[in-house]
Coordinates of C-alpha atoms and ligand atoms in Angstrom, one line a residue:
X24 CA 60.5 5.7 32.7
X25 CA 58.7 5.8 35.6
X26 CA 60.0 8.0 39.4
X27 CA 61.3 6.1 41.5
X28 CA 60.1 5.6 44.7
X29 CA 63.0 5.3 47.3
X30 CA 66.3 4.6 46.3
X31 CA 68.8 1.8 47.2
X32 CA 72.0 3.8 48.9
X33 CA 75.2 3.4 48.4
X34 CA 78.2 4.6 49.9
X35 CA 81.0 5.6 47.9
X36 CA 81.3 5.6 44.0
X37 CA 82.8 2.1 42.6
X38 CA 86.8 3.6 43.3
X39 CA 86.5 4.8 46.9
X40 CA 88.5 7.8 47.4
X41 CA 91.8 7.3 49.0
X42 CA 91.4 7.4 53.0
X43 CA 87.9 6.0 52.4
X44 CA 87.1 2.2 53.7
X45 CA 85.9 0.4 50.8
X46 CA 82.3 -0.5 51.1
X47 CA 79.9 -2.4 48.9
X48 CA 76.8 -1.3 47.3
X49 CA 74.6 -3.5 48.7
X50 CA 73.1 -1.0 51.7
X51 CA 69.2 -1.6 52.0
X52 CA 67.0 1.1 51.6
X53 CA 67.3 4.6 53.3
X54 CA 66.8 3.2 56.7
X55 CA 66.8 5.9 59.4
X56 CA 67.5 3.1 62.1
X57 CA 70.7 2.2 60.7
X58 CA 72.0 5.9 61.1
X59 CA 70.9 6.3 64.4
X60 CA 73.0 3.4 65.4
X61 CA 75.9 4.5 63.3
X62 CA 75.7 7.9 66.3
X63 CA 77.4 5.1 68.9
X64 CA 80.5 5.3 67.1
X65 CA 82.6 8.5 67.1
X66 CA 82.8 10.5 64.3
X67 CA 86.5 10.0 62.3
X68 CA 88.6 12.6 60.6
X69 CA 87.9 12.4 57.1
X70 CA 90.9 14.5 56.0
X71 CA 94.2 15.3 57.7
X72 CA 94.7 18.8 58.7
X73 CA 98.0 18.6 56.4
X74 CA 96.2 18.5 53.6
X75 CA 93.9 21.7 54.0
X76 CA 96.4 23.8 54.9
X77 CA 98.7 22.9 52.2
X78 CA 95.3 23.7 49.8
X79 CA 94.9 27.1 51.7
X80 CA 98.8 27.9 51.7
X81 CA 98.4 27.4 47.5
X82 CA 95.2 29.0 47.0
X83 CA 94.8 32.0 49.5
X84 CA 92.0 32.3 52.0
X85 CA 89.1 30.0 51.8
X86 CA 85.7 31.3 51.9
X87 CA 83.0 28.7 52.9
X88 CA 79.9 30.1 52.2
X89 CA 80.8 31.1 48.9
X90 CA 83.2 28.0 48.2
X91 CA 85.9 29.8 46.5
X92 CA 89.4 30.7 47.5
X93 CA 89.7 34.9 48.1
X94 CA 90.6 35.9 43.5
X95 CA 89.3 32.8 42.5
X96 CA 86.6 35.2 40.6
X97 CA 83.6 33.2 38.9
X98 CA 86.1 30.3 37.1
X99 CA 84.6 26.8 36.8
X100 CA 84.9 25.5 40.3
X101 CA 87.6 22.6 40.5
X102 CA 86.7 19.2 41.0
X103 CA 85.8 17.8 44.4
X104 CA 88.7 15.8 45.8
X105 CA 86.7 14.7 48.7
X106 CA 84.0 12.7 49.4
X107 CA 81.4 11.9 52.2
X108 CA 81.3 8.4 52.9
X109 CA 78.5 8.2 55.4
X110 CA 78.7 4.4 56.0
X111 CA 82.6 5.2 57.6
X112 CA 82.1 8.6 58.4
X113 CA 79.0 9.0 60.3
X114 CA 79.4 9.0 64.2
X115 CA 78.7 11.1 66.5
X116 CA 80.3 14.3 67.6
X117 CA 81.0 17.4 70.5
X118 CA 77.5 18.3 69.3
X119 CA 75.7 15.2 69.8
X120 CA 76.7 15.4 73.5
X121 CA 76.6 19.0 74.1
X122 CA 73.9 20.6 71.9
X123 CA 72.0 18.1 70.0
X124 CA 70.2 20.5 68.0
X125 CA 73.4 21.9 65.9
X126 CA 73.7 22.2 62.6
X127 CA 74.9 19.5 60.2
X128 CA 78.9 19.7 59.7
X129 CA 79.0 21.7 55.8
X130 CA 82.8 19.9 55.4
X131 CA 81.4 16.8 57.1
X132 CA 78.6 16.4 53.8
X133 CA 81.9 17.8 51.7
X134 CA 84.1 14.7 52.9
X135 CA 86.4 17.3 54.1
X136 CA 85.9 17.6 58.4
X137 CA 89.3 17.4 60.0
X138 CA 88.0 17.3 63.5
X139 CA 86.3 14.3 63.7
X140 CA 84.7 13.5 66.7
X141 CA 85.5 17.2 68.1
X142 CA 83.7 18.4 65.2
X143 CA 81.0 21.2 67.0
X144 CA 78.7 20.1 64.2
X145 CA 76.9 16.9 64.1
X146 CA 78.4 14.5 61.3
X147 CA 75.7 12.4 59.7
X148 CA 72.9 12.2 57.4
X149 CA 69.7 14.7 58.0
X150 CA 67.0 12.5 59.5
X151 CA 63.5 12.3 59.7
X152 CA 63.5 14.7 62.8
X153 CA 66.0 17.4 60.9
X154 CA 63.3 17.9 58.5
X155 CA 60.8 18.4 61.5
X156 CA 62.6 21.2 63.4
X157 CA 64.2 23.0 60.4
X158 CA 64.1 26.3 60.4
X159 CA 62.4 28.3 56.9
X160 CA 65.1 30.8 57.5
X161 CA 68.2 28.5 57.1
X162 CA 68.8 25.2 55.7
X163 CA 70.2 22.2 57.2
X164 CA 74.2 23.6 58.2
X165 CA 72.7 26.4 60.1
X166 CA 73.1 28.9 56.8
X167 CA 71.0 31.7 56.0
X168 CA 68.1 31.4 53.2
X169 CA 67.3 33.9 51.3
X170 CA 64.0 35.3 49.5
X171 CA 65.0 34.5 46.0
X172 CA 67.5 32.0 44.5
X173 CA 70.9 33.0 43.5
X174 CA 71.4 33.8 39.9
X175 CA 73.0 30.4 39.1
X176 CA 70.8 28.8 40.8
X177 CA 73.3 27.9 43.8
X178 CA 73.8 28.7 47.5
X179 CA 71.4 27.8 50.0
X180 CA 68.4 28.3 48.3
X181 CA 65.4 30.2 48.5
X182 CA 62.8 30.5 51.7
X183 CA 59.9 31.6 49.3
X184 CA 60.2 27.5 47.2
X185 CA 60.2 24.4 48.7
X186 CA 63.7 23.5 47.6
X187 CA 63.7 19.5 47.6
X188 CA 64.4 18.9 43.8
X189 CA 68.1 19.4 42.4
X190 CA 69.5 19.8 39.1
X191 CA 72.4 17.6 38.1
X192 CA 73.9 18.6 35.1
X193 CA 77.0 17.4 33.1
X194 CA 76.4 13.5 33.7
X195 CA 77.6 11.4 31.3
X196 CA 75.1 10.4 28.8
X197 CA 76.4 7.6 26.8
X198 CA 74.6 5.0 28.2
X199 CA 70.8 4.5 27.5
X200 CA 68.8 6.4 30.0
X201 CA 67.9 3.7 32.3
X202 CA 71.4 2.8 33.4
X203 CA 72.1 6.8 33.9
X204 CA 68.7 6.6 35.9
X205 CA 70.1 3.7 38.2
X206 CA 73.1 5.6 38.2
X207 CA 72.1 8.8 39.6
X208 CA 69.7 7.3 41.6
X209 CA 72.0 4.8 43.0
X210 CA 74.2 7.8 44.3
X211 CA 72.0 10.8 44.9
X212 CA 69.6 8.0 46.8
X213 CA 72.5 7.8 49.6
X214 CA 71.3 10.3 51.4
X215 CA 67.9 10.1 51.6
X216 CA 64.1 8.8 50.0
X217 CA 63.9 9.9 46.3
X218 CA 60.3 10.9 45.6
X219 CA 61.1 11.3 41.8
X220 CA 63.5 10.9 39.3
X221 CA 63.8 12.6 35.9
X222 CA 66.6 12.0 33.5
X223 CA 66.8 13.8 30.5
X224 CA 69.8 11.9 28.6
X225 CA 70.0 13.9 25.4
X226 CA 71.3 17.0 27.9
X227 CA 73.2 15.2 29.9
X228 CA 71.2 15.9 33.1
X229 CA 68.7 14.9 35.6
X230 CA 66.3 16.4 38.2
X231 CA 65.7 14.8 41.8
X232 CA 63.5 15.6 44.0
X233 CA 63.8 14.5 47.5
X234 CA 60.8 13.7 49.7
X235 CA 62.6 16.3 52.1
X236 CA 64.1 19.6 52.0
X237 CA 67.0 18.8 54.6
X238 CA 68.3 16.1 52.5
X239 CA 68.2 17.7 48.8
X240 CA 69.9 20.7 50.7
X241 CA 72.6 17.7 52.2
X242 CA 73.1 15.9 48.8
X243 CA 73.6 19.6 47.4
X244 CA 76.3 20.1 49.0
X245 CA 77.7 16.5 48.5
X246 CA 77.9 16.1 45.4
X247 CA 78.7 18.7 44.0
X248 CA 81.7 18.7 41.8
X249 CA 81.3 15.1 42.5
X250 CA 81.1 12.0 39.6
X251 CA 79.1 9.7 39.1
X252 CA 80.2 6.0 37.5
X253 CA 82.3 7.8 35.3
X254 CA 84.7 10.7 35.0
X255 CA 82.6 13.7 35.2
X256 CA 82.1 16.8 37.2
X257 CA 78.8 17.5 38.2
X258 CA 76.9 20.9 38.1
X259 CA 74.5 20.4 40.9
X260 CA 71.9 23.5 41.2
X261 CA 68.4 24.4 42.6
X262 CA 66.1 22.9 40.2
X263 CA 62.7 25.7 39.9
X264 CA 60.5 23.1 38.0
X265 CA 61.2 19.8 36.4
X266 CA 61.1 21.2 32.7
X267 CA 60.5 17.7 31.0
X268 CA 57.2 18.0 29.2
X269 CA 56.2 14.1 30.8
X270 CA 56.6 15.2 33.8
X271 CA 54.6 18.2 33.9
X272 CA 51.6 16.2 32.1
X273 CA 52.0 13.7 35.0
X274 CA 51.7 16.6 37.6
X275 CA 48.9 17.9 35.5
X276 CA 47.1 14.5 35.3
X277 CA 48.0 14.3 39.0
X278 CA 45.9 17.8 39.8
X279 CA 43.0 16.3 37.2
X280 CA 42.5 13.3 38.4
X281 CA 42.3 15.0 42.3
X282 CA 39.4 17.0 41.2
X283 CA 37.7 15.1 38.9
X284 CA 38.1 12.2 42.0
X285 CA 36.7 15.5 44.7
X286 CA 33.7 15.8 42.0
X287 CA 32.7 12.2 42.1
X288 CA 32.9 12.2 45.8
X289 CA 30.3 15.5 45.5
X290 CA 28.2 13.2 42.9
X291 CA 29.0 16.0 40.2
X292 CA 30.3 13.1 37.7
X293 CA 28.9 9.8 37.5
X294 CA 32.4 8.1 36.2
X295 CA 35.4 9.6 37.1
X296 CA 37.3 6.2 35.8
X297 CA 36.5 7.2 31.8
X298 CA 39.5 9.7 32.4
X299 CA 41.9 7.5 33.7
X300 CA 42.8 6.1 30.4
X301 CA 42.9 9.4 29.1
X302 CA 46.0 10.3 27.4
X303 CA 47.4 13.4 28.0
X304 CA 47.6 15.1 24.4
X305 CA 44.1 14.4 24.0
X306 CA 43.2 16.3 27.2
X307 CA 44.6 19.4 25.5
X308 CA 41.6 19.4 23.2
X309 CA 38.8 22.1 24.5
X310 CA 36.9 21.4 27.9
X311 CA 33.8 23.3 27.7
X312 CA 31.7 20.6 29.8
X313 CA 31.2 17.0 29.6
X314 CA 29.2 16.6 26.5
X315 CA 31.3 18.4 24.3
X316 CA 34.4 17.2 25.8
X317 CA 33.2 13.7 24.9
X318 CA 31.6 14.5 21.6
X319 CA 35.5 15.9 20.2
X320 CA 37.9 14.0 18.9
X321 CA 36.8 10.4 17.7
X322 CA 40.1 8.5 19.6
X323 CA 38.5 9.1 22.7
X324 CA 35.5 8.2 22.0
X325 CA 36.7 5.0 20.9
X326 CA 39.3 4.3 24.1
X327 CA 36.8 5.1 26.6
X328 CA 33.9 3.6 24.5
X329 CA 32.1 5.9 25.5
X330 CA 28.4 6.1 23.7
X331 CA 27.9 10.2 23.7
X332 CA 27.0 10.9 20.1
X333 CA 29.4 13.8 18.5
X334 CA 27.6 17.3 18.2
X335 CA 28.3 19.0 15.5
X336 CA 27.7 22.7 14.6
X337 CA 25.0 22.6 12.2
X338 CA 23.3 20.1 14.8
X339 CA 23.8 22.4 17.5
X340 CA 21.7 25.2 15.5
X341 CA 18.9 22.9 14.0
X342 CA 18.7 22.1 17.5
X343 CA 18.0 25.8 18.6
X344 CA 16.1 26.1 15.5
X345 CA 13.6 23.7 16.5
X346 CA 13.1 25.0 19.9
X347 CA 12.4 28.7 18.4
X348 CA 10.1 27.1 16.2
X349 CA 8.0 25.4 18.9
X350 CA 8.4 28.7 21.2
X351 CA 6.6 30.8 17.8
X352 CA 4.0 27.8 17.3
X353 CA 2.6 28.2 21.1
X354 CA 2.9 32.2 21.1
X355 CA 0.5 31.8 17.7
X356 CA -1.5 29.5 19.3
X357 CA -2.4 31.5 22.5
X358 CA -3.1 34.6 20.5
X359 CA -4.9 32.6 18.7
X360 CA -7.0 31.5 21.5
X361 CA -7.2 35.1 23.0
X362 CA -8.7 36.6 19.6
X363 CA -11.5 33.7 20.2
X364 CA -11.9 34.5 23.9
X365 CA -12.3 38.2 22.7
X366 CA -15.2 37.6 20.2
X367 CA -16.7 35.5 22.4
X368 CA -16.6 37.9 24.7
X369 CA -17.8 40.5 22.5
X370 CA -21.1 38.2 21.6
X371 CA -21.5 37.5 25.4
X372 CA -21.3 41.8 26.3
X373 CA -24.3 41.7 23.5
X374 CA -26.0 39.1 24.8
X375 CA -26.1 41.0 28.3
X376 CA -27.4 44.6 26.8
X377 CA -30.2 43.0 25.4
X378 CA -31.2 40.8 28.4
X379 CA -30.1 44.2 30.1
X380 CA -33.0 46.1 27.8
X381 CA -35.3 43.3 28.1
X382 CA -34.8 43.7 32.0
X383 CA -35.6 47.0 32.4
X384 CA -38.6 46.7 30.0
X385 CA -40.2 43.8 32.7
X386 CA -38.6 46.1 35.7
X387 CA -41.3 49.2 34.7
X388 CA -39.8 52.7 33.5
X389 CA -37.1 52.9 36.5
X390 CA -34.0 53.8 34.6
X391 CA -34.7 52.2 30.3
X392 CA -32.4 54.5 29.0
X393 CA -29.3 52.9 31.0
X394 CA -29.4 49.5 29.1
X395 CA -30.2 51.3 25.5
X396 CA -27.5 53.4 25.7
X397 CA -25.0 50.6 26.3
X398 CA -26.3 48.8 22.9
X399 CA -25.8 52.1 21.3
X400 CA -22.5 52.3 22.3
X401 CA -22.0 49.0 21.2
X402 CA -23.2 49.0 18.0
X403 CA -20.9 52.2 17.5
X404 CA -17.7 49.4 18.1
X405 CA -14.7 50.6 20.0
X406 CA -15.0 54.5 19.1
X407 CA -16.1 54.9 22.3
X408 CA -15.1 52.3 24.2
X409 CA -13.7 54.9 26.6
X410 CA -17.1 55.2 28.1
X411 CA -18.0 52.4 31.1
X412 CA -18.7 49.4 29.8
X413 CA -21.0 47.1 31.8
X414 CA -19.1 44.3 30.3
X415 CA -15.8 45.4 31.7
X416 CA -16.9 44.8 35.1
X417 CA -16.3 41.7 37.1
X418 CA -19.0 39.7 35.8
X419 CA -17.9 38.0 32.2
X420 CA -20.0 36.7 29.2
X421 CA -21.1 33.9 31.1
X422 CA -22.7 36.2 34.0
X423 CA -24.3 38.4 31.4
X424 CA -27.4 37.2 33.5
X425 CA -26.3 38.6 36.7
X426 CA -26.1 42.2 35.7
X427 CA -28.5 44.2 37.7
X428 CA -31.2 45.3 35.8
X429 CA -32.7 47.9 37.8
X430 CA -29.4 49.6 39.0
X431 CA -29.3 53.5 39.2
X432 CA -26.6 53.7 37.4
X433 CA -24.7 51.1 34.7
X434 CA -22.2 49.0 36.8
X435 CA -18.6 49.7 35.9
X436 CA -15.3 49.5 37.2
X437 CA -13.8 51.7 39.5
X438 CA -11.9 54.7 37.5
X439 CA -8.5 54.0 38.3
X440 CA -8.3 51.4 36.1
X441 CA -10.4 52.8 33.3
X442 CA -7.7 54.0 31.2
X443 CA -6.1 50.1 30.8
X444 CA -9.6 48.6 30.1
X445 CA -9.2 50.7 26.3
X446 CA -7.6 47.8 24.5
X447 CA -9.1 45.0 27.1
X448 CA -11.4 42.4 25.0
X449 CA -14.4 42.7 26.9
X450 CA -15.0 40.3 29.6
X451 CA -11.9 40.2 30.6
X452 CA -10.6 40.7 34.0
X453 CA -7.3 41.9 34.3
X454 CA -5.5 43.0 37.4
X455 CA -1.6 43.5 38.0
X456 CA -0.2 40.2 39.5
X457 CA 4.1 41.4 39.5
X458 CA 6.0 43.6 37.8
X459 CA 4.9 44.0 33.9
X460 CA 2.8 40.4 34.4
X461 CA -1.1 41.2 34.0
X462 CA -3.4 38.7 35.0
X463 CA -6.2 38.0 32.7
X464 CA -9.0 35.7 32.8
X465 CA -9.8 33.1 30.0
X466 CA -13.3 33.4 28.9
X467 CA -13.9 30.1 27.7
X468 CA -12.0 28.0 30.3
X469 CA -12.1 30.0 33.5
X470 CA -8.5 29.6 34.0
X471 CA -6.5 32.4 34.6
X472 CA -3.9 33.4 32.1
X473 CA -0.8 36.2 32.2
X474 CA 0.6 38.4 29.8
X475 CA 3.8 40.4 30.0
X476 CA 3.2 44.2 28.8
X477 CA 6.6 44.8 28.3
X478 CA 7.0 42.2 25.7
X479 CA 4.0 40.8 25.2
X480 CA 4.8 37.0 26.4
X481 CA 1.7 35.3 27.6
X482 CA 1.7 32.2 29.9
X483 CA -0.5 30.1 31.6
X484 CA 1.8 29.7 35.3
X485 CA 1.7 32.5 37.4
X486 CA 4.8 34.7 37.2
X487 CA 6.6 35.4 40.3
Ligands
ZN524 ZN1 82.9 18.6 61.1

């Protein structure tokens, strides 16, 4: 069961109602034309004045805009002995030649007007220029809206919703539910373009939804009480939402496939058309992203042939369990390469002393004791390592030649940074590159290297 797009009209049900001209069914599609044309005519009487008095004299006052006679209270409201027949009834009116922008005639969509062509309301079907100049604040016979919808659902609606789909309940629901489709469309689609259709035939009723407001508000008003083919009495309401499951899914496919259709355009998904033969149970499984959308539920896999391999749990964590491997494996193997840097560093710092000594020797007595004390220090390993160390300065292993011999004093490094140099393998430069990143250089290659001091990472690309 599909909606149906736009609805062949009809006139009157098969048994025209007494005082109607019999017309056949065979009206072409809503065709705005055709009513314009029918405004050359003057508008008939549909009911004799008689008749509605003789009503009001048996029934007490009559109150329009609530529909009941004064003590009717809340009682089921009576079937409707009149109906609009717009083929015969439609013409035009007082108001088409005095104020053209009047309201639709409420007894004229009841099949009830006994003025006729002296109606001061127009008598004919909402067209497509109604629906342009309506008003939010009252619907298409000049009544108020209001903020909320009545209690049952009835009345002139509510301002705050868009008001174009109707409930029709009560229809008779013997036949199979494509002949009470063509049925209801066949007479709700009189008054003006269907955009959907629902029938649910198991309670009794059906939900349409006009492509305008003007007209659902119109074919509110005229067929209510009303019956269709057969001998019912129709409960035609407001309609909130169309609560049949298939037809929220399609409004829910309709929302997906707009965004999914938005991302392509962006280039965020390479194949939007995967989803399009996506049933719409299986879209209630979990989307967390594309890959695991894909990787549940085998059916889908196998519709959409889709070649995404399914990821399970225990994949997912051998997965991370691999990458923390690989993560420890370098960490070990660049402390690794750090201890090496620091003994060769340590043989280099020797290697300088003693050309340092064997310097000063050559140099004459200028300052021996400088260079000596340096190798003491060494060979006392680390318990003083607070002292300057010749080593720590800029010049590495590999400059050990470039110390100067004959200096005053032993070169060292200027004091504020004495107190980090403690557990620095010597011949190491270090010097703060960002926050918590150090900046150390690799003996053995040259290349710079960085270590976090917070945690202790160490990387090769400079941290920014
Ligand atoms: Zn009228």
């Amino acid at each position: 069961m599909a909606a149906l797009p736009l609805m062949q009209g009809v006139c009157c049900p098969a048994e025209p109602l007494p005082g109607h001209a019999k017309t056949t069914s065979k009206q072409a599609c809503f065709q705005e034309d055709h009513w314009k044309e029918k405004l050359r005519q003057p508008a008939r009487i549909q009911v004799q004045p008689a008749r509605q008095l003789q009503q009001a004299e048996h029934l007490g006052d009559y109150n329009i805009w609530s529909g009941r006679y004064a003590g009717e209270g809340f009682a089921r409201p009576s079937r409707a002995t009149t109906r609009v027949c717009l083929e015969a009834d439609t013409g035009f009116t007082r108001a088409d030649v005095f104020d053209r922008s009047a309201p639709i005639c409420l007894h004229f969509a009841r099949g009830c007007c006994t003025y006729g062509k002296d109606c001061a309301y127009r008598h004919c079907t909402p067209l497509g220029e109604d629906e342009k100049k309506m008003d939010a604040s009252r619907d298409i016979f000049g009544r108020e809206r209001h903020a909320s919808f009545r209690e049952d659902m009835g009345g002139t609606g509510s301002w705050s919703r868009e008001c174009r789909s109707l409930y029709v309940g009560r229809i008779f629901a013997k036949p199979s539910e494509d002949i009470i489709e063509e049925t209801v469309a066949r007479h709700f689609g009189e008054f003006g373009a269907i955009e959907a259709l629902r029938v649910l035939k198991p309670k009794g009723c059906a939900f349409v939804t006009y492509t305008a407001r003007c007209t659902a508000e119109f074919a509110k008003e005229a067929m209510a009480e009303q019956s269709l083919d057969h001998d019912e009495q129709l409960n035609v309401r407001w309609a909130y939402d169309d609560p049949n499951p298939r037809a929220k899914a399609a409004k829910l496919r309709d929302y997906a496939q707009q965004m999914l259709s938005a991302m392509a355009a962006r280039g965020d998904m390479a194949q939007p058309e995967v989803f399009s033969n996506m049933d719409f149970p299986v879209a209630k499984k979990r989307m967390v992203d594309r890959d695991v959308t894909r990787g549940y539920g085998a059916d889908e896999a196998a519709s959409g042939g889709s070649s995404f391999v399914p990821m399970m749990r225990q994949e997912h964590e051998a997965r991370e369990a691999e990458v923390q491997r690989m993560h420890d494996e370098r960490a070990a193997l660049e402390a690794e390469q750090v201890a090496a840097a620091a003994t060769e560093a340590e043989a280099g710092r020797l290697d300088a002393i003693l050309q340092g000594i064997d310097d000063a020797k050559s140099c004459g007595p200028a300052n021996p004791a400088g260079p000596l004390d340096e190798f003491y220090s060494f060979l006392e390993d680390g318990s003083n390592r607070d002292a300057p160390q010749p080593s720590a300065h800029a010049g590495s292993s590999a400059h050990a030649g470039s110390i100067p011999a004959c200096s005053a004093e032993p070169p060292h490094s200027d004091g504020a940074q004495q107190p980090d140099l403690a557990n620095l393998p010597p011949g190491v430069r270090r010097t703060r590159v960002a926050e918590e990143w150090i900046e150390y250089i690799d003996p053995s290659t040259r290349y710079p290297y960085y270590v976090n001091a917070r945690t202790g990472e160490s990387t090769w690309q400079k941290p920014t």
